[in-house]
C-alpha cells in the first residue's frame, strides 16, 4: 500500500512518525474492525459434521437426499428435545450412540472356553463374611483383576500365529533315522548354523547350561576349563582354566554372572572371567539349580547337605542335612520352585527351604536314581535309575503313568518347553515325544556323539539341544522343541543392555521370599476362614493380655464437694449404663435380622409347599 511519511523534529522533543493513509486503505480498515466487532459479539458456530456411516448400514444416498429435502423445521425441535432430555451431559443418550443406530455386536468380543481354561489361575475361594467388609472388597477386586488378566491373555494368545513344527518323515520312514547333516542341508542357512560341534578333547567331559533367554551358553570341563559364549553369533565372552576339578556350572539371574562348583568351594564369576566371590560355606558342591524368581541358588553337596544361597544379598538362607548320603542327582520344578533330589536307595525327595524334613518321599526305582527331570508346568516328573528303567510320574497324585525299559539305562535327562524328552545312554542321545501320553515304542530323533555324554540341556525358545560329552560340545537341531512365542517382559532373547538393566531392577523389586515356597502355590490366594474369635484368642495367648479389652473406668477427682462417694458411684453407673445400652442395641439388631431371615425362609417354604407337583394326582 502506498504511504506518505513525514517527520517533525524539535530540539526539545524526540522524533515523531505519522502515517497518512489513502482513502481505500482507510475504508478497508474500518470494514475489518466492524467485522471483528461482530465476531466478538456473536460466537462462531461451526458446521456440524455428518456422522460416520457404519458397515452394517445400507448405503442409501437417495433416501438421505429425500430426508434432507423434508421438513427442516421438524428436526430442530427434536434436537432441542434430545438436548433437554440428556441435560447436555456426556453420559446422556447422545454420547452413547454415534450414528443413531444400535450396535449389532454389543459387548466385548467373545473368547473361546479352551483359551480361558489355558490361562485359568486356580479355583476361586469363598468370600469372607460381611463384617470383614474391607477384606471382602480386596478379594473381590483381586478376583476381578485376575479374570481380566485371564481374558486378556486368552485374547493375546489368539494373535500368536507361531506354532512348533515337528519333524515328519516320508511314508514308511522313521524320523529317528534322519541324521543331523540331512536336517542342516534341508533347512535354511540360519537354522542350519545351529548345528555345530566344538572339539574340546583336552579338558572334557563337559557340563553345560543355557541362560534364561536362551542366548548364552556356559560350558564347564571336568578338568578345569570354563567358557561362556553367545552361541548364536559364536562370539566368545570369556575363557579360563581354574586349575582344579569343575563339578557343575550354572548361570545366575542374568548372563552377567555365573556360578562354578569347583573341587572344594563355590565360586562366582562375571562374564569377563573375573572372580567375584569365593563362598567357603558351600564346600564339595556337586550339583546346582537356580530359582530365578526367588534369586536363590540351591546346591547339593557330597556331604549330604542341601544349601540355599540368596544371590541378591550374598547370604546363606538355610543349610539342610538330608541324611541321605552323597547328592549327585538334582532337579528344579519351575512351577512351584521345589527341589527334587535323587538318592542311591531309589527314592526321590522334594524339599523347600522352610522345612528340615522332605515334603514328599517317593520310591521310584529298585536301584539308585541316575537322573531326574521336571516339565515347566510342574505336572510330570521323569526319572531314570540303575534298574535300566525310565519312569514318568504325575506329581499331582505321585503315581507312575508310564514305565519304559532302556537296555543301557539313561544317565542324563532333560525336558524341553514343548514336552520333548532327551535321554542320553552312553554316547547316544535319544529324543522322545509325548512320553506321558500314549506308550512310546521308538524315539523321535537319535544322534551319536563323539564321546560319552556327560550332560544334556534344551535351549529355551530354540529348537536346539545342547550335548556335553567327553570330546567337547555338540549343538543338535530338534524341530518342535522350543517355545515359539516368548514373553518379552519375562525373558526376551532380543533385549538390549538397557532393557536388561530395567528388567533386573524390576525383578529385584518383585523378588519372592523363600518362606512362600510350597507344594501348592495357589494356597497363597486362598482366604483364611478362621473366625475372628479364634484369632483373637491366639493373639491373647501370645501377648499374655487382651489388647482390645476396655480399661476400667476411674472417675476424675473433682473439687468443691463434687467427688463425694455418692456422686462417684453415680458417675460409674452412668458410664456402665451407656456401655450396656450399646450391647443391648447390637443384640436387638441381630435378633431382628435373624427374625427377618427366618420369616423369609418360612415364606419360601410355604410357597414351595403350595405348588402342586406332577405326582400329586397319584396320591389318595
Coordinates of C-alpha atoms in Angstrom, one line a residue:
X1 CA 0.0 0.0 0.0
X2 CA 1.4 3.4 -0.9
X3 CA 2.0 5.6 2.1
X4 CA 3.5 9.1 2.7
X5 CA 6.0 9.6 5.6
X6 CA 6.6 12.9 7.3
X7 CA 8.9 13.7 10.1
X8 CA 8.6 16.5 12.6
X9 CA 11.6 17.3 14.8
X10 CA 12.1 19.9 17.5
X11 CA 15.1 20.4 19.8
X12 CA 13.2 19.5 22.9
X13 CA 11.1 16.6 21.5
X14 CA 12.1 13.2 20.1
X15 CA 11.4 12.2 16.5
X16 CA 7.7 11.6 15.7
X17 CA 6.4 9.4 12.9
X18 CA 3.0 9.8 11.4
X19 CA 1.3 7.9 8.6
X20 CA -1.2 9.3 6.1
X21 CA -3.2 6.5 4.5
X22 CA -5.1 6.6 1.3
X23 CA -9.0 6.6 1.3
X24 CA -9.1 2.9 0.1
X25 CA -6.9 1.8 2.9
X26 CA -9.0 3.7 5.4
X27 CA -12.2 2.1 4.1
X28 CA -10.6 -1.4 4.3
X29 CA -9.5 -1.0 7.9
X30 CA -13.0 0.3 9.0
X31 CA -14.6 -2.8 7.4
X32 CA -12.2 -5.2 9.2
X33 CA -12.8 -3.5 12.5
X34 CA -16.6 -3.8 12.1
X35 CA -16.4 -7.5 11.2
X36 CA -14.2 -8.2 14.2
X37 CA -16.7 -6.5 16.5
X38 CA -19.5 -8.7 15.1
X39 CA -17.4 -11.8 15.7
X40 CA -16.8 -10.8 19.3
X41 CA -20.5 -10.1 19.9
X42 CA -21.7 -13.4 18.2
X43 CA -19.7 -16.6 18.9
X44 CA -18.7 -18.6 15.9
X45 CA -20.9 -21.7 15.2
X46 CA -19.1 -24.3 13.1
X47 CA -20.8 -26.5 10.6
X48 CA -22.0 -29.8 12.1
X49 CA -20.2 -32.7 10.7
X50 CA -22.0 -35.7 9.2
X51 CA -21.8 -38.8 11.5
X52 CA -19.7 -41.6 10.0
X53 CA -21.6 -44.4 8.3
X54 CA -21.1 -48.0 9.6
X55 CA -20.6 -51.1 7.5
X56 CA -23.9 -52.6 8.6
X57 CA -25.8 -49.5 7.4
X58 CA -27.3 -49.6 3.9
X59 CA -25.7 -47.0 1.6
X60 CA -28.9 -45.3 0.6
X61 CA -28.0 -41.9 -0.9
X62 CA -31.4 -41.3 -2.4
X63 CA -33.1 -41.8 0.9
X64 CA -30.7 -39.4 2.5
X65 CA -31.5 -36.8 -0.1
X66 CA -35.2 -37.2 0.5
X67 CA -34.7 -36.7 4.2
X68 CA -32.8 -33.5 3.6
X69 CA -35.5 -32.2 1.3
X70 CA -38.1 -32.9 4.0
X71 CA -39.2 -30.5 6.7
X72 CA -36.2 -28.9 8.4
X73 CA -38.5 -27.4 11.0
X74 CA -39.2 -30.8 12.5
X75 CA -35.6 -31.6 13.1
X76 CA -34.8 -28.6 15.3
X77 CA -37.4 -29.3 18.0
X78 CA -36.3 -32.9 18.1
X79 CA -32.7 -31.9 18.6
X80 CA -33.7 -29.5 21.3
X81 CA -35.8 -32.2 23.0
X82 CA -32.8 -34.6 22.9
X83 CA -30.6 -31.9 24.4
X84 CA -33.1 -31.1 27.1
X85 CA -33.6 -34.8 27.8
X86 CA -29.8 -35.5 28.0
X87 CA -29.2 -32.4 30.0
X88 CA -26.0 -31.7 28.0
X89 CA -24.0 -34.3 29.9
X90 CA -21.5 -36.7 28.4
X91 CA -23.2 -39.7 29.9
X92 CA -26.6 -38.9 28.1
X93 CA -28.2 -40.9 25.3
X94 CA -26.4 -38.7 22.8
X95 CA -23.0 -39.7 24.0
X96 CA -23.7 -43.5 23.9
X97 CA -24.7 -43.8 20.2
X98 CA -22.7 -42.0 17.5
X99 CA -24.6 -43.0 14.4
X100 CA -28.0 -43.2 15.9
X101 CA -28.3 -46.9 15.5
X102 CA -27.7 -49.7 18.0
X103 CA -24.6 -51.8 17.8
X104 CA -25.3 -55.2 16.2
X105 CA -22.4 -56.7 18.2
X106 CA -22.8 -55.3 21.7
X107 CA -20.2 -56.0 24.5
X108 CA -16.7 -57.3 24.2
X109 CA -15.5 -59.9 21.7
X110 CA -16.2 -63.5 22.9
X111 CA -13.2 -65.6 23.9
X112 CA -13.2 -69.4 23.4
X113 CA -13.5 -71.5 26.5
X114 CA -10.5 -73.6 25.7
X115 CA -8.3 -70.5 25.8
X116 CA -9.8 -69.3 29.0
X117 CA -9.1 -72.7 30.6
X118 CA -5.5 -72.5 29.5
X119 CA -4.9 -69.3 31.4
X120 CA -7.0 -70.1 34.5
X121 CA -5.3 -69.2 37.8
X122 CA -6.8 -71.7 40.2
X123 CA -10.2 -72.1 41.7
X124 CA -12.0 -69.1 43.3
X125 CA -12.2 -69.3 47.1
X126 CA -15.2 -68.4 49.2
X127 CA -15.7 -64.7 50.1
X128 CA -15.1 -63.7 53.7
X129 CA -18.2 -62.9 55.8
X130 CA -19.8 -59.5 55.5
X131 CA -18.5 -58.0 58.8
X132 CA -15.0 -58.2 57.2
X133 CA -16.0 -55.7 54.5
X134 CA -12.5 -54.4 53.8
X135 CA -11.1 -57.9 53.2
X136 CA -14.1 -58.7 51.2
X137 CA -13.6 -55.7 48.9
X138 CA -10.0 -56.6 48.5
X139 CA -10.8 -60.2 47.5
X140 CA -13.5 -59.0 45.0
X141 CA -11.1 -56.6 43.4
X142 CA -8.3 -59.1 43.1
X143 CA -10.6 -61.7 41.6
X144 CA -11.9 -59.1 39.0
X145 CA -8.3 -58.3 38.1
X146 CA -7.5 -62.0 37.8
X147 CA -10.5 -62.5 35.5
X148 CA -9.5 -59.5 33.3
X149 CA -5.9 -60.8 33.1
X150 CA -7.2 -64.3 32.1
X151 CA -9.4 -62.8 29.3
X152 CA -6.6 -60.6 28.0
X153 CA -4.1 -63.4 27.9
X154 CA -6.6 -65.6 26.1
X155 CA -7.2 -62.8 23.5
X156 CA -3.5 -62.2 23.0
X157 CA -2.9 -65.9 22.6
X158 CA -5.3 -65.9 19.6
X159 CA -3.0 -63.4 17.9
X160 CA 0.1 -65.6 18.3
X161 CA 0.5 -67.2 14.9
X162 CA 3.7 -69.1 15.5
X163 CA 3.5 -72.8 16.2
X164 CA 6.0 -75.5 16.9
X165 CA 6.6 -77.6 13.8
X166 CA 7.8 -81.2 14.3
X167 CA 9.9 -83.3 12.1
X168 CA 7.8 -85.5 9.7
X169 CA 9.3 -88.3 7.5
X170 CA 8.1 -89.7 4.3
X171 CA 5.9 -92.8 4.1
X172 CA 7.3 -95.8 6.0
X173 CA 10.2 -93.6 7.2
X174 CA 11.2 -93.3 10.8
X175 CA 12.3 -89.8 11.9
X176 CA 14.9 -91.3 14.2
X177 CA 16.9 -92.4 11.1
X178 CA 17.2 -88.8 9.8
X179 CA 20.7 -87.5 10.6
X180 CA 21.7 -84.0 11.7
X181 CA 23.6 -83.4 8.5
X182 CA 20.5 -84.1 6.4
X183 CA 18.5 -81.7 8.6
X184 CA 21.2 -79.0 8.2
X185 CA 21.2 -79.4 4.4
X186 CA 17.4 -79.2 4.2
X187 CA 16.8 -76.1 6.3
X188 CA 17.8 -72.5 5.7
X189 CA 21.2 -71.1 6.5
X190 CA 20.2 -69.5 9.8
X191 CA 18.6 -72.8 11.1
X192 CA 21.4 -74.9 9.7
X193 CA 24.0 -72.8 11.6
X194 CA 22.5 -74.0 14.9
X195 CA 24.0 -77.5 14.3
X196 CA 27.7 -77.3 15.1
X197 CA 30.3 -79.1 17.2
X198 CA 33.2 -77.9 19.4
X199 CA 36.1 -80.2 19.7
X200 CA 37.5 -79.8 23.2
X201 CA 39.1 -83.2 23.9
X202 CA 41.7 -82.0 26.3
X203 CA 39.6 -80.8 29.3
X204 CA 36.4 -82.9 28.9
X205 CA 33.9 -84.2 29.7
X206 CA 31.7 -81.1 29.8
X207 CA 28.7 -79.9 31.6
X208 CA 26.6 -77.1 30.2
X209 CA 23.8 -74.6 30.9
X210 CA 21.8 -72.1 28.8
X211 CA 20.8 -68.7 30.1
X212 CA 17.1 -67.9 30.8
X213 CA 16.8 -66.1 27.5
X214 CA 18.5 -68.9 25.6
X215 CA 21.1 -66.6 24.1
X216 CA 24.2 -67.5 26.0
X217 CA 25.9 -70.8 26.6
X218 CA 28.1 -71.8 29.6
X219 CA 30.5 -74.8 29.4
X220 CA 32.4 -76.4 32.3
X221 CA 35.0 -79.1 31.7
X222 CA 35.8 -81.7 34.3
X223 CA 39.5 -80.8 34.2
X224 CA 39.0 -77.0 34.9
X225 CA 38.1 -75.5 31.5
X226 CA 35.3 -72.9 31.9
X227 CA 34.0 -70.8 29.0
X228 CA 30.9 -68.7 28.2
X229 CA 29.8 -67.5 24.7
X230 CA 27.0 -66.1 22.7
X231 CA 26.4 -69.4 20.8
X232 CA 24.2 -67.8 18.1
X233 CA 26.8 -65.3 16.9
X234 CA 29.7 -67.6 18.1
X235 CA 31.1 -64.7 20.0
X236 CA 33.4 -65.7 22.9
X237 CA 32.7 -63.8 26.1
X238 CA 35.4 -65.3 28.4
X239 CA 37.5 -68.4 28.6
X240 CA 39.7 -69.6 31.5
X241 CA 41.1 -72.6 33.3
X242 CA 40.5 -72.7 37.1
X243 CA 43.2 -75.4 37.5
X244 CA 41.0 -77.8 39.5
X245 CA 38.1 -80.1 39.1
X246 CA 34.8 -78.5 38.0
X247 CA 31.7 -80.4 39.0
X248 CA 28.9 -78.1 37.7
X249 CA 28.3 -74.7 36.2
X250 CA 25.2 -72.5 36.4
X251 CA 24.0 -69.1 35.1
X252 CA 22.5 -66.8 37.7
X253 CA 19.7 -64.3 37.2
X254 CA 21.3 -62.8 34.1
X255 CA 24.2 -63.5 31.6
X256 CA 26.4 -61.2 33.6
X257 CA 27.1 -63.7 36.5
X258 CA 27.6 -67.4 36.7
X259 CA 28.5 -69.9 39.5
X260 CA 31.1 -72.7 39.2
X261 CA 31.1 -75.6 41.7
X262 CA 34.8 -76.4 41.9
X263 CA 36.6 -79.1 43.8
X264 CA 36.5 -77.5 47.2
X265 CA 34.4 -74.4 47.2
X266 CA 31.8 -72.5 45.3
X267 CA 32.9 -69.5 43.1
X268 CA 31.0 -66.7 41.5
X269 CA 32.4 -65.1 38.3
X270 CA 31.3 -62.4 35.9
X271 CA 31.1 -62.8 32.1
X272 CA 34.6 -61.4 31.8
X273 CA 36.1 -64.3 33.8
X274 CA 36.8 -62.2 36.9
X275 CA 36.4 -63.9 40.2
X276 CA 33.9 -62.0 42.4
X277 CA 33.3 -64.3 45.4
X278 CA 34.6 -67.5 46.9
X279 CA 31.9 -68.9 49.2
X280 CA 33.6 -71.3 51.6
X281 CA 30.4 -72.2 53.4
X282 CA 29.4 -74.1 50.3
X283 CA 32.0 -76.9 50.0
X284 CA 32.1 -80.1 48.0
X285 CA 29.2 -79.0 45.8
X286 CA 28.2 -81.5 43.1
X287 CA 25.0 -80.1 41.6
X288 CA 23.4 -76.6 41.4
X289 CA 19.9 -75.3 40.5
X290 CA 18.9 -71.6 40.3
X291 CA 15.5 -70.3 41.2
X292 CA 15.1 -67.1 39.0
X293 CA 12.0 -65.6 40.8
X294 CA 13.5 -66.1 44.3
X295 CA 17.1 -65.3 43.4
X296 CA 18.1 -68.5 45.2
X297 CA 21.0 -70.8 44.2
X298 CA 20.3 -74.3 45.6
X299 CA 23.3 -76.6 45.9
X300 CA 23.7 -80.3 46.7
X301 CA 27.0 -81.5 48.1
X302 CA 28.9 -84.7 48.5
X303 CA 28.4 -84.5 52.3
X304 CA 24.6 -84.7 52.0
X305 CA 23.7 -81.1 52.6
X306 CA 21.2 -79.0 50.6
X307 CA 22.0 -75.3 50.9
X308 CA 20.3 -72.2 49.6
X309 CA 22.2 -69.0 48.7
X310 CA 20.4 -65.7 48.2
X311 CA 22.5 -64.1 45.4
X312 CA 20.8 -60.7 45.8
X313 CA 22.3 -60.1 49.2
X314 CA 25.0 -62.8 49.2
X315 CA 23.8 -64.7 52.3
X316 CA 23.1 -68.3 53.1
X317 CA 19.4 -68.8 53.7
X318 CA 19.4 -72.3 55.1
X319 CA 21.5 -75.5 55.2
X320 CA 19.6 -78.7 55.4
X321 CA 21.2 -82.1 56.2
X322 CA 19.2 -84.6 54.1
X323 CA 20.8 -87.6 55.9
X324 CA 20.8 -89.5 52.6
X325 CA 24.5 -89.6 51.7
X326 CA 26.1 -88.2 48.6
X327 CA 23.8 -85.9 46.5
X328 CA 24.6 -86.0 42.8
X329 CA 21.1 -86.0 41.3
X330 CA 19.2 -82.8 41.4
X331 CA 16.3 -81.1 39.5
X332 CA 14.2 -78.0 39.8
X333 CA 10.4 -77.7 39.5
X334 CA 9.8 -74.3 37.6
X335 CA 6.1 -74.3 38.7
X336 CA 6.5 -74.1 42.5
X337 CA 10.3 -73.8 43.0
X338 CA 10.5 -77.3 44.7
X339 CA 13.9 -79.0 44.6
X340 CA 13.9 -82.8 43.6
X341 CA 16.7 -84.9 44.9
X342 CA 17.5 -88.4 43.8
X343 CA 19.2 -90.8 46.2
X344 CA 21.1 -94.1 45.9
X345 CA 18.3 -96.1 47.6
X346 CA 15.9 -95.4 44.7
X347 CA 13.9 -92.6 46.3
X348 CA 13.2 -89.1 45.2
X349 CA 12.6 -86.5 47.8
X350 CA 11.0 -83.0 47.5
X351 CA 12.5 -80.1 49.5
X352 CA 11.8 -76.5 50.4
X353 CA 13.9 -74.0 52.4
X354 CA 11.1 -73.8 55.0
X355 CA 11.3 -77.3 56.4
X356 CA 14.1 -79.6 57.6
X357 CA 12.3 -82.7 56.5
X358 CA 11.3 -83.6 53.0
X359 CA 7.8 -82.7 51.9
X360 CA 7.3 -85.9 49.8
X361 CA 9.3 -89.1 49.7
X362 CA 8.7 -91.3 46.6
X363 CA 10.2 -94.8 46.0
X364 CA 10.8 -94.7 42.2
X365 CA 13.3 -97.4 41.4
X366 CA 14.7 -100.6 42.7
X367 CA 18.3 -99.3 42.3
X368 CA 19.9 -95.9 42.6
X369 CA 18.4 -92.8 40.8
X370 CA 20.7 -91.6 38.0
X371 CA 18.7 -88.5 36.7
X372 CA 15.5 -86.5 37.3
X373 CA 13.7 -84.0 35.1
X374 CA 10.5 -82.0 35.7
X375 CA 8.5 -80.2 32.9
X376 CA 7.8 -76.5 33.1
X377 CA 4.1 -76.9 34.2
X378 CA 5.1 -78.9 37.2
X379 CA 2.8 -81.8 36.4
X380 CA 5.1 -84.6 35.2
X381 CA 8.4 -85.9 36.5
X382 CA 10.7 -88.3 34.6
X383 CA 13.3 -90.4 36.4
X384 CA 15.9 -92.9 35.3
X385 CA 17.6 -95.5 37.6
X386 CA 20.2 -98.2 37.9
X387 CA 17.5 -100.8 37.1
X388 CA 17.6 -99.5 33.4
X389 CA 14.0 -98.2 33.6
X390 CA 12.6 -94.8 32.6
X391 CA 9.5 -93.8 34.6
X392 CA 7.1 -91.0 34.2
X393 CA 5.2 -89.8 37.3
X394 CA 2.3 -87.4 37.8
X395 CA 3.4 -85.1 40.6
X396 CA -0.2 -84.2 41.5
X397 CA -1.1 -87.8 42.5
X398 CA 2.5 -89.2 42.9
X399 CA 1.6 -92.2 40.8
X400 CA 3.6 -93.6 37.8
X401 CA 2.0 -93.1 34.4
X402 CA 4.4 -94.9 32.1
X403 CA 7.4 -97.1 32.5
X404 CA 9.9 -97.8 29.8
X405 CA 12.9 -100.2 29.7
X406 CA 16.2 -98.9 28.2
X407 CA 18.8 -101.6 27.5
X408 CA 21.7 -99.4 28.6
X409 CA 19.8 -97.0 31.0
X410 CA 19.7 -93.3 30.9
X411 CA 22.4 -91.3 32.5
X412 CA 21.1 -87.7 31.7
X413 CA 17.6 -86.4 31.2
X414 CA 16.2 -83.1 30.0
X415 CA 12.7 -81.8 29.1
X416 CA 12.0 -79.1 26.6
X417 CA 9.4 -76.4 26.7
X418 CA 7.2 -78.3 24.4
X419 CA 7.4 -81.6 26.2
X420 CA 10.2 -83.4 24.3
X421 CA 12.4 -85.7 26.4
X422 CA 16.1 -86.2 25.8
X423 CA 17.8 -89.3 27.3
X424 CA 21.5 -90.0 27.0
X425 CA 22.7 -93.6 27.1
X426 CA 26.4 -93.9 26.7
X427 CA 27.4 -91.9 23.6
X428 CA 23.9 -92.0 22.1
X429 CA 21.3 -89.2 22.6
X430 CA 17.7 -90.1 22.0
X431 CA 14.8 -87.7 21.9
X432 CA 11.2 -88.9 22.7
X433 CA 7.9 -87.2 22.0
X434 CA 4.8 -87.3 24.3
X435 CA 6.2 -89.8 26.8
X436 CA 3.4 -89.2 29.3
X437 CA 0.6 -89.8 26.9
X438 CA 0.4 -93.0 24.8
X439 CA 3.2 -95.5 25.3
X440 CA 6.2 -94.7 23.1
X441 CA 7.7 -97.5 21.1
X442 CA 10.5 -95.7 19.2
X443 CA 12.4 -92.4 19.6
X444 CA 11.6 -89.3 17.8
X445 CA 15.2 -88.5 17.0
X446 CA 18.6 -90.0 17.7
X447 CA 22.2 -88.9 17.4
X448 CA 25.6 -90.4 18.2
X449 CA 28.1 -88.1 20.0
X450 CA 31.9 -88.4 19.8
X451 CA 32.3 -89.4 23.4
X452 CA 30.3 -90.5 26.5
X453 CA 27.6 -87.9 27.2
X454 CA 28.0 -86.0 30.4
X455 CA 25.1 -83.5 30.2
X456 CA 22.2 -82.6 28.0
X457 CA 20.1 -79.4 28.1
X458 CA 17.4 -77.9 25.8
X459 CA 17.9 -74.3 24.8
X460 CA 14.9 -72.1 25.7
X461 CA 12.9 -70.6 22.8
X462 CA 15.0 -72.5 20.2
X463 CA 14.8 -75.9 18.5
X464 CA 18.2 -76.8 19.9
X465 CA 19.6 -79.5 22.2
X466 CA 23.0 -79.0 23.7
X467 CA 25.0 -82.1 24.4
X468 CA 28.2 -82.1 26.5
X469 CA 30.4 -85.1 26.1
X470 CA 34.0 -86.3 26.6
X471 CA 35.2 -84.8 23.3
X472 CA 33.6 -81.4 23.7
X473 CA 30.2 -79.9 22.9
X474 CA 27.5 -80.6 20.2
X475 CA 24.5 -78.5 19.3
X476 CA 21.7 -80.5 17.8
X477 CA 18.7 -79.3 15.8
X478 CA 15.5 -80.8 17.3
X479 CA 12.4 -79.4 15.4
X480 CA 9.5 -78.6 17.7
X481 CA 11.5 -78.4 21.0
X482 CA 11.4 -74.7 21.8
X483 CA 8.5 -72.4 22.6
X484 CA 8.0 -70.2 19.5
X485 CA 6.1 -67.4 21.4
X486 CA 8.1 -65.8 24.3
X487 CA 7.1 -63.3 26.9
X488 CA 9.2 -60.2 26.3
X489 CA 8.6 -58.9 29.9
X490 CA 9.9 -62.1 31.4
X491 CA 12.7 -63.5 29.2
X492 CA 13.4 -61.5 26.0
X493 CA 16.1 -63.1 23.8
X494 CA 16.5 -59.8 21.8
X495 CA 16.7 -57.4 24.7
X496 CA 19.3 -54.7 24.8
X497 CA 21.7 -53.8 27.7
X498 CA 19.3 -51.1 28.9
X499 CA 16.3 -53.4 28.8
X500 CA 18.3 -56.0 30.8
X501 CA 19.1 -53.4 33.5
X502 CA 15.5 -52.3 33.7
X503 CA 14.4 -56.0 33.9
X504 CA 16.9 -56.7 36.7
X505 CA 15.7 -53.8 38.8
X506 CA 12.1 -54.9 38.5
X507 CA 12.9 -58.5 39.2
X508 CA 14.7 -57.5 42.4
X509 CA 11.7 -55.4 43.5
X510 CA 9.4 -58.3 42.8
X511 CA 11.6 -61.0 44.4
X512 CA 9.6 -63.7 46.1
X513 CA 10.6 -64.6 49.6
X514 CA 11.8 -68.2 50.4
X515 CA 9.0 -68.5 53.0
X516 CA 6.4 -68.6 50.2
X517 CA 7.8 -71.7 48.5
X518 CA 5.3 -74.6 48.9
X519 CA 3.8 -77.6 47.1
X520 CA 0.7 -75.7 46.1
X521 CA 1.3 -72.1 45.0
X522 CA -2.4 -71.4 44.8
X523 CA -2.7 -71.5 48.6
X524 CA -1.4 -68.0 48.8
X525 CA -4.5 -66.7 47.1
X526 CA -6.9 -68.5 49.4
X527 CA -8.7 -66.8 52.3
X528 CA -8.1 -67.9 55.9
X529 CA -11.5 -69.0 57.1
X530 CA -10.7 -69.0 60.8
X531 CA -13.1 -66.9 62.8
X532 CA -12.2 -63.6 64.5
X533 CA -12.7 -65.1 67.9
X534 CA -10.1 -67.8 67.3
X535 CA -7.5 -65.3 66.0
X536 CA -8.2 -63.1 69.0
X537 CA -7.7 -65.9 71.4
X538 CA -4.4 -66.8 69.7
X539 CA -3.3 -63.2 70.0
X540 CA -4.2 -63.1 73.7
X541 CA -2.2 -66.2 74.3
X542 CA 0.8 -64.9 72.5
X543 CA 0.8 -61.4 74.1
X544 CA -0.3 -62.5 77.6
X545 CA -3.1 -59.8 77.7
X546 CA -6.1 -58.7 75.8
X547 CA -5.2 -55.7 73.7
X548 CA -8.8 -54.9 72.9
X549 CA -10.1 -55.0 76.5
X550 CA -11.5 -51.8 77.8
X551 CA -9.8 -50.2 80.7
X552 CA -11.7 -49.9 83.9
X553 CA -13.4 -46.5 84.3
X554 CA -11.9 -44.4 87.1
X555 CA -13.7 -41.1 87.8
X556 CA -11.7 -38.0 87.8
X557 CA -11.2 -36.2 91.1
X558 CA -13.3 -33.0 91.3
X559 CA -13.3 -30.3 93.9
X560 CA -16.0 -28.4 95.9
X561 CA -17.7 -31.5 97.1
X562 CA -18.4 -33.0 93.7
X563 CA -16.2 -36.1 94.4
X564 CA -18.3 -37.5 97.3
X565 CA -18.7 -41.2 97.4
X566 CA -22.3 -41.0 96.2
X567 CA -21.5 -38.8 93.2
X568 CA -18.6 -41.0 92.2
X569 CA -20.8 -44.1 92.3
X570 CA -23.4 -42.3 90.3
X571 CA -20.9 -41.4 87.6
X572 CA -19.7 -45.1 87.5
X573 CA -23.2 -46.4 87.0
X574 CA -23.9 -43.8 84.2
X575 CA -20.9 -45.0 82.2
X576 CA -21.8 -48.6 82.8
X577 CA -25.3 -48.0 81.6
X578 CA -24.1 -46.3 78.4
X579 CA -21.9 -49.4 77.6
X580 CA -24.8 -51.7 78.4
X581 CA -27.1 -49.7 76.0
X582 CA -24.7 -50.3 73.1
X583 CA -24.6 -54.0 73.9
X584 CA -28.4 -54.2 74.1
X585 CA -28.8 -52.2 70.9
X586 CA -26.5 -54.5 69.0
X587 CA -28.3 -57.6 70.4
X588 CA -31.7 -56.3 69.4
X589 CA -30.5 -55.5 65.8
X590 CA -29.0 -59.0 65.5
X591 CA -32.3 -60.5 66.8
X592 CA -34.4 -58.5 64.4
X593 CA -32.1 -59.6 61.5
X594 CA -32.4 -63.2 62.5
X595 CA -36.2 -62.9 62.7
X596 CA -36.4 -61.3 59.3
X597 CA -34.3 -64.1 57.7
X598 CA -36.5 -66.8 59.5
X599 CA -39.7 -65.2 58.2
X600 CA -38.3 -65.0 54.6
X601 CA -37.3 -68.7 54.8
X602 CA -40.8 -69.6 56.1
X603 CA -42.4 -67.7 53.2
X604 CA -40.3 -69.5 50.7
X605 CA -41.1 -72.9 52.2
X606 CA -44.8 -72.1 52.2
X607 CA -44.7 -71.0 48.6
X608 CA -42.8 -74.2 47.7
X609 CA -45.3 -76.3 49.6
X610 CA -48.3 -74.6 47.9
X611 CA -47.1 -75.5 44.4
X612 CA -48.6 -78.7 43.0
X613 CA -46.3 -81.5 41.9
X614 CA -46.8 -83.7 38.8
X615 CA -47.1 -86.7 41.2
X616 CA -50.0 -85.3 43.3
X617 CA -52.5 -87.0 41.0
X618 CA -51.3 -90.4 42.2
X619 CA -52.0 -89.6 45.9
X620 CA -55.2 -90.9 47.6

